[in-house]
Amino acid sequence: MTEQSNISQLSAQDAQFLYIQSATNLTHVMAVYIYDPSTAPGGKVRFKDIIEHMRKRLDVSPMFKRKLYRLPLDIDHPYWVEDEHFDLEAHISHSRLPEPGDWRQFCIHVARHHSKPLDMTRPLWDMYVLEGFDNIPGYAKGSYAILTRIHHSTIDGVSGAHFFAAISDNDTKGTPAIPLPEGKPAANNLPTIAEILSRAVNSTVTSPVKLAQALLKFTPALLSTAQKSLKGGDENTNTGVPETRFNGPVTPNKMFDAVTFDLDELKKMRLKVSDATINDVVLAICSGALRHYLTKHKELPKESLVAVAPVNARNRSGDESNPGNNISAMTIKIWSNIADPIERLEAIKDTTRETKAAKSGLSARIMTDLTKHIPGVTMAGVARILTDERFAPKMSNLMVSNVPGPQIQLYMNGAKLTHQYGLAPLAHGMGLFIATPSYNGTISFSIISDRKMMPDVEFFRECLQRAFNELKDAKPSAVARRTKKPAASSKQPAKPKDGSVMYRRVATKPRAIASKAIGGSKPKVK
């Protein structure tokens, strides 16, 4: 009896990240992990120790050993197949920061590595071990970094967090942070010609029917949106995108910087506006920083800037262990045209609440669903047009990514993980990405931009620090007096006598903190 082939084909969403990739539009993500080896046996970790650790964890995910099998003319979405020539050591390299080994040298090195394409002929990941951190305040002596790149067709924020946890330990003894799978993952076999043709024909024939069904599902929402547009729309839901320096074509040369904050401080900030979330605070800080940055350059638009925020679409626990993408997105006004930090946070809170209620940001969710039913050859052709800098749509001014990260101390090879940062792709028409990964009580604002668009990335980091300080020091009383009183209820707490803000969530279950999958921190830099 012949064993049945284990065939794995990319989903439409996974395949999109392949189709939109170009020489200037690389679509991989990168996590940067900083380790302090003083907790390791003997106070030292060797390069070969890292290789052997990864060798022991290769079975935690099928992504390690599988590569792409693309079809001629992209007549259908690609397949995953086993790399018969897989060599772990070909995926892990080693280098050292040049003198003086300071924060600037580190940022330059990270940006340069992120700007290089992955080898698309083998499994779509690599690791780069970087030493020489001799002059970075906040880093322990002898610290080293592991820069991990993974193509976005392979992983999203949630599955990326699971991947990271699977290669991490929760103590110096090497105890895995999460239970490791039993046995090896099933090999992805090369489909036969008959299977390829059958799937391609079926996709092409059934796609129009599925596409029509998806459109019918969204018809009520589309009609509602159209009616609002004819009536002039709503100030909170209008997502017209103003022109900024970030809406031009991107180049292959990326910039990176980061700043870290205490996550507890953001928790305190959200209490300054009733029902605000950590997500809202993150957007408010980004908005305030952009207001300062563009004002300095005399480029601040009168209209609010618009951000796109990825949204996790996984609907069950345990699904995060599956590689691939399952995300949607929402388009949000971040109210950069409001000077007062508390008023800005209040406006962002109202807007995100409307967006989550499907009263705005509808187009992103519709496109996410509809692309599932577009044949591969059509999607690939459209992607090549839309990624051309002449036709790239202006969907937003920036992207802000915020997915939960691990809030416990983690280790690898006995070395303590002290800092984390995250980098993601840019696109023509959207040349600024702010990733906000959290880790063990801290949250880092990782800045990714284009050298031509943001040559002074260090100044933007200072703007983030300034916006954080303003919101931290802002008093909530003025907005609190303007906040509408909640409907009468026996569960409502009594009005405070000291004039402090009355929070409607006092008796409710605490809301989950949203932060980036690859959480992190950064030392203070003068």
mmCIF file of C-alpha atoms in Angstrom, residues 40-232:
data_model
loop_
_atom_site.group_PDB
_atom_site.id
_atom_site.type_symbol
_atom_site.label_atom_id
_atom_site.label_comp_id
_atom_site.label_asym_id
_atom_site.label_seq_id
_atom_site.Cartn_x
_atom_site.Cartn_y
_atom_site.Cartn_z
ATOM 1 C CA ALA A 40 25.062 30.514 30.490
ATOM 2 C CA PRO A 41 27.274 27.672 31.760
ATOM 3 C CA GLY A 42 30.766 29.111 32.060
ATOM 4 C CA GLY A 43 29.423 32.583 31.192
ATOM 5 C CA LYS A 44 29.960 32.010 27.484
ATOM 6 C CA VAL A 45 28.016 30.844 24.410
ATOM 7 C CA ARG A 46 29.902 29.676 21.342
ATOM 8 C CA PHE A 47 28.678 29.945 17.757
ATOM 9 C CA LYS A 48 28.628 26.144 17.497
ATOM 10 C CA ASP A 49 26.381 26.018 20.592
ATOM 11 C CA ILE A 50 23.755 28.091 18.748
ATOM 12 C CA ILE A 51 23.940 25.801 15.714
ATOM 13 C CA GLU A 52 23.505 22.684 17.843
ATOM 14 C CA HIS A 53 20.595 24.252 19.737
ATOM 15 C CA MET A 54 18.810 24.937 16.452
ATOM 16 C CA ARG A 55 19.569 21.418 15.231
ATOM 17 C CA LYS A 56 17.678 20.054 18.239
ATOM 18 C CA ARG A 57 14.686 22.332 17.527
ATOM 19 C CA LEU A 58 14.324 21.732 13.769
ATOM 20 C CA ASP A 59 11.245 19.592 14.311
ATOM 21 C CA VAL A 60 9.230 22.368 15.995
ATOM 22 C CA SER A 61 8.130 23.704 12.608
ATOM 23 C CA PRO A 62 7.944 22.341 9.039
ATOM 24 C CA MET A 63 9.162 25.737 7.751
ATOM 25 C CA PHE A 64 12.784 24.901 8.585
ATOM 26 C CA LYS A 65 13.305 22.291 5.867
ATOM 27 C CA ARG A 66 10.803 23.119 3.151
ATOM 28 C CA LYS A 67 11.263 25.345 0.129
ATOM 29 C CA LEU A 68 9.057 26.754 -2.615
ATOM 30 C CA TYR A 69 8.007 24.987 -5.768
ATOM 31 C CA ARG A 70 6.644 27.654 -8.114
ATOM 32 C CA LEU A 71 4.680 26.779 -11.231
ATOM 33 C CA PRO A 72 5.399 28.126 -14.726
ATOM 34 C CA LEU A 73 3.726 31.513 -15.285
ATOM 35 C CA ASP A 74 2.263 31.197 -11.757
ATOM 36 C CA ILE A 75 -0.724 29.321 -13.165
ATOM 37 C CA ASP A 76 -1.587 28.413 -9.557
ATOM 38 C CA HIS A 77 -0.236 29.203 -6.107
ATOM 39 C CA PRO A 78 3.147 27.596 -5.274
ATOM 40 C CA TYR A 79 3.686 24.454 -3.207
ATOM 41 C CA TRP A 80 5.943 23.664 -0.267
ATOM 42 C CA VAL A 81 8.346 20.776 -0.865
ATOM 43 C CA GLU A 82 11.171 19.261 1.175
ATOM 44 C CA ASP A 83 14.625 20.661 0.445
ATOM 45 C CA GLU A 84 16.607 17.536 -0.430
ATOM 46 C CA HIS A 85 19.842 19.504 0.032
ATOM 47 C CA PHE A 86 18.969 21.100 3.372
ATOM 48 C CA ASP A 87 22.052 22.184 5.316
ATOM 49 C CA LEU A 88 21.452 23.870 8.661
ATOM 50 C CA GLU A 89 24.845 25.573 8.715
ATOM 51 C CA ALA A 90 24.076 27.243 5.380
ATOM 52 C CA HIS A 91 21.246 29.121 7.149
ATOM 53 C CA ILE A 92 23.251 30.397 10.143
ATOM 54 C CA SER A 93 26.124 32.873 9.745
ATOM 55 C CA HIS A 94 28.350 34.810 12.125
ATOM 56 C CA SER A 95 29.971 38.266 12.234
ATOM 57 C CA ARG A 96 31.052 41.072 14.553
ATOM 58 C CA LEU A 97 30.158 44.742 14.853
ATOM 59 C CA PRO A 98 32.920 47.071 13.598
ATOM 60 C CA GLU A 99 34.518 49.497 16.007
ATOM 61 C CA PRO A 100 33.431 51.240 18.134
ATOM 62 C CA GLY A 101 30.622 48.726 18.586
ATOM 63 C CA ASP A 102 28.043 51.359 19.575
ATOM 64 C CA TRP A 103 24.277 51.750 19.044
ATOM 65 C CA ARG A 104 24.663 53.535 15.711
ATOM 66 C CA GLN A 105 26.863 50.749 14.310
ATOM 67 C CA PHE A 106 24.303 48.233 15.508
ATOM 68 C CA CYS A 107 21.398 50.048 13.793
ATOM 69 C CA ILE A 108 23.358 50.317 10.540
ATOM 70 C CA HIS A 109 24.197 46.608 10.619
ATOM 71 C CA VAL A 110 20.570 45.641 11.307
ATOM 72 C CA ALA A 111 19.280 47.868 8.489
ATOM 73 C CA ARG A 112 21.795 46.518 5.983
ATOM 74 C CA HIS A 113 20.953 42.908 6.778
ATOM 75 C CA HIS A 114 17.224 43.621 6.535
ATOM 76 C CA SER A 115 17.818 45.230 3.105
ATOM 77 C CA LYS A 116 19.312 42.047 1.615
ATOM 78 C CA PRO A 117 17.064 39.497 -0.136
ATOM 79 C CA LEU A 118 16.674 35.961 1.142
ATOM 80 C CA ASP A 119 17.821 33.064 -1.020
ATOM 81 C CA MET A 120 14.510 32.037 -2.600
ATOM 82 C CA THR A 121 15.858 28.686 -3.828
ATOM 83 C CA ARG A 122 16.063 27.140 -0.356
ATOM 84 C CA PRO A 123 14.000 27.263 2.894
ATOM 85 C CA LEU A 124 12.972 30.893 3.420
ATOM 86 C CA TRP A 125 14.739 31.720 6.679
ATOM 87 C CA ASP A 126 18.194 32.471 8.035
ATOM 88 C CA MET A 127 19.960 33.485 11.250
ATOM 89 C CA TYR A 128 22.796 35.953 11.656
ATOM 90 C CA VAL A 129 24.760 35.926 14.917
ATOM 91 C CA LEU A 130 26.323 39.305 15.674
ATOM 92 C CA GLU A 131 28.921 40.020 18.394
ATOM 93 C CA GLY A 132 30.978 43.031 19.471
ATOM 94 C CA PHE A 133 28.467 45.032 21.537
ATOM 95 C CA ASP A 134 31.130 46.865 23.508
ATOM 96 C CA ASN A 135 29.713 50.400 23.774
ATOM 97 C CA ILE A 136 25.933 50.168 23.983
ATOM 98 C CA PRO A 137 24.444 51.490 27.250
ATOM 99 C CA GLY A 138 22.010 49.006 28.760
ATOM 100 C CA TYR A 139 23.597 45.954 27.154
ATOM 101 C CA ALA A 140 25.525 43.553 29.377
ATOM 102 C CA LYS A 141 29.206 43.024 28.671
ATOM 103 C CA GLY A 142 29.703 40.291 26.086
ATOM 104 C CA SER A 143 26.149 40.500 24.744
ATOM 105 C CA TYR A 144 25.402 39.223 21.255
ATOM 106 C CA ALA A 145 22.462 39.425 18.862
ATOM 107 C CA ILE A 146 20.659 36.855 16.738
ATOM 108 C CA LEU A 147 18.976 38.393 13.699
ATOM 109 C CA THR A 148 16.336 35.984 12.387
ATOM 110 C CA ARG A 149 14.803 36.586 8.948
ATOM 111 C CA ILE A 150 11.744 34.679 7.717
ATOM 112 C CA HIS A 151 9.821 35.328 4.521
ATOM 113 C CA HIS A 152 6.324 36.688 5.141
ATOM 114 C CA SER A 153 4.804 33.977 2.936
ATOM 115 C CA THR A 154 5.888 31.552 5.666
ATOM 116 C CA ILE A 155 4.790 33.309 8.831
ATOM 117 C CA ASP A 156 2.689 36.096 10.363
ATOM 118 C CA GLY A 157 2.946 37.832 13.708
ATOM 119 C CA VAL A 158 1.082 35.226 15.755
ATOM 120 C CA SER A 159 2.736 32.162 14.201
ATOM 121 C CA GLY A 160 6.027 34.061 14.450
ATOM 122 C CA ALA A 161 5.547 34.449 18.212
ATOM 123 C CA HIS A 162 4.915 30.717 18.480
ATOM 124 C CA PHE A 163 8.008 29.954 16.407
ATOM 125 C CA PHE A 164 10.162 32.119 18.666
ATOM 126 C CA ALA A 165 8.749 30.514 21.813
ATOM 127 C CA ALA A 166 9.429 27.061 20.343
ATOM 128 C CA ILE A 167 13.162 27.769 19.970
ATOM 129 C CA SER A 168 13.415 29.455 23.399
ATOM 130 C CA ASP A 169 13.821 28.066 26.921
ATOM 131 C CA ASN A 170 12.229 29.185 30.172
ATOM 132 C CA ASP A 171 15.351 28.623 32.278
ATOM 133 C CA THR A 172 19.138 28.335 32.024
ATOM 134 C CA LYS A 173 18.924 24.535 32.026
ATOM 135 C CA GLY A 174 17.401 24.372 28.522
ATOM 136 C CA THR A 175 13.797 23.551 29.427
ATOM 137 C CA PRO A 176 11.710 24.377 26.306
ATOM 138 C CA ALA A 177 9.438 27.404 26.763
ATOM 139 C CA ILE A 178 6.549 25.456 25.225
ATOM 140 C CA PRO A 179 6.046 21.697 24.848
ATOM 141 C CA LEU A 180 7.886 20.402 21.804
ATOM 142 C CA PRO A 181 5.949 18.311 19.266
ATOM 143 C CA GLU A 182 6.355 14.566 19.403
ATOM 144 C CA GLY A 183 7.932 13.059 16.302
ATOM 145 C CA LYS A 184 8.976 14.823 13.141
ATOM 146 C CA PRO A 185 6.642 16.977 11.018
ATOM 147 C CA ALA A 186 5.294 15.233 7.928
ATOM 148 C CA ALA A 187 7.417 15.807 4.840
ATOM 149 C CA ASN A 188 5.926 17.989 2.112
ATOM 150 C CA ASN A 189 6.135 15.940 -1.065
ATOM 151 C CA LEU A 190 6.309 17.203 -4.632
ATOM 152 C CA PRO A 191 2.839 16.918 -6.220
ATOM 153 C CA THR A 192 2.453 14.981 -9.437
ATOM 154 C CA ILE A 193 1.757 16.722 -12.729
ATOM 155 C CA ALA A 194 -1.805 15.384 -12.620
ATOM 156 C CA GLU A 195 -2.346 16.812 -9.111
ATOM 157 C CA ILE A 196 -0.950 20.203 -10.127
ATOM 158 C CA LEU A 197 -3.127 20.439 -13.229
ATOM 159 C CA SER A 198 -6.228 19.224 -11.375
ATOM 160 C CA ARG A 199 -5.819 21.841 -8.640
ATOM 161 C CA ALA A 200 -5.049 24.630 -11.111
ATOM 162 C CA VAL A 201 -8.102 23.856 -13.247
ATOM 163 C CA ASN A 202 -10.354 23.522 -10.215
ATOM 164 C CA SER A 203 -9.106 26.860 -8.860
ATOM 165 C CA THR A 204 -9.683 28.625 -12.164
ATOM 166 C CA VAL A 205 -13.153 27.135 -12.698
ATOM 167 C CA THR A 206 -14.528 27.565 -9.173
ATOM 168 C CA SER A 207 -12.951 30.939 -8.420
ATOM 169 C CA PRO A 208 -15.635 33.068 -10.140
ATOM 170 C CA VAL A 209 -18.378 31.307 -8.138
ATOM 171 C CA LYS A 210 -16.560 31.703 -4.815
ATOM 172 C CA LEU A 211 -15.729 35.308 -5.656
ATOM 173 C CA ALA A 212 -19.401 36.066 -6.306
ATOM 174 C CA GLN A 213 -20.394 34.421 -3.027
ATOM 175 C CA ALA A 214 -17.836 36.507 -1.128
ATOM 176 C CA LEU A 215 -19.138 39.681 -2.765
ATOM 177 C CA LEU A 216 -22.709 38.810 -1.791
ATOM 178 C CA LYS A 217 -21.612 38.318 1.805
ATOM 179 C CA PHE A 218 -20.206 41.863 1.888
ATOM 180 C CA THR A 219 -23.071 43.501 -0.052
ATOM 181 C CA PRO A 220 -24.907 44.948 3.015
ATOM 182 C CA ALA A 221 -21.705 46.471 4.354
ATOM 183 C CA LEU A 222 -20.784 47.830 0.920
ATOM 184 C CA LEU A 223 -24.210 49.444 0.525
ATOM 185 C CA SER A 224 -23.976 50.989 3.975
ATOM 186 C CA THR A 225 -20.536 52.411 3.194
ATOM 187 C CA ALA A 226 -21.742 53.756 -0.150
ATOM 188 C CA GLN A 227 -24.707 55.482 1.508
ATOM 189 C CA LYS A 228 -22.394 57.132 4.049
ATOM 190 C CA SER A 229 -20.146 58.315 1.249
ATOM 191 C CA LEU A 230 -23.080 59.871 -0.615
ATOM 192 C CA LYS A 231 -24.140 61.662 2.550
ATOM 193 C CA GLY A 232 -20.672 63.068 3.081
#
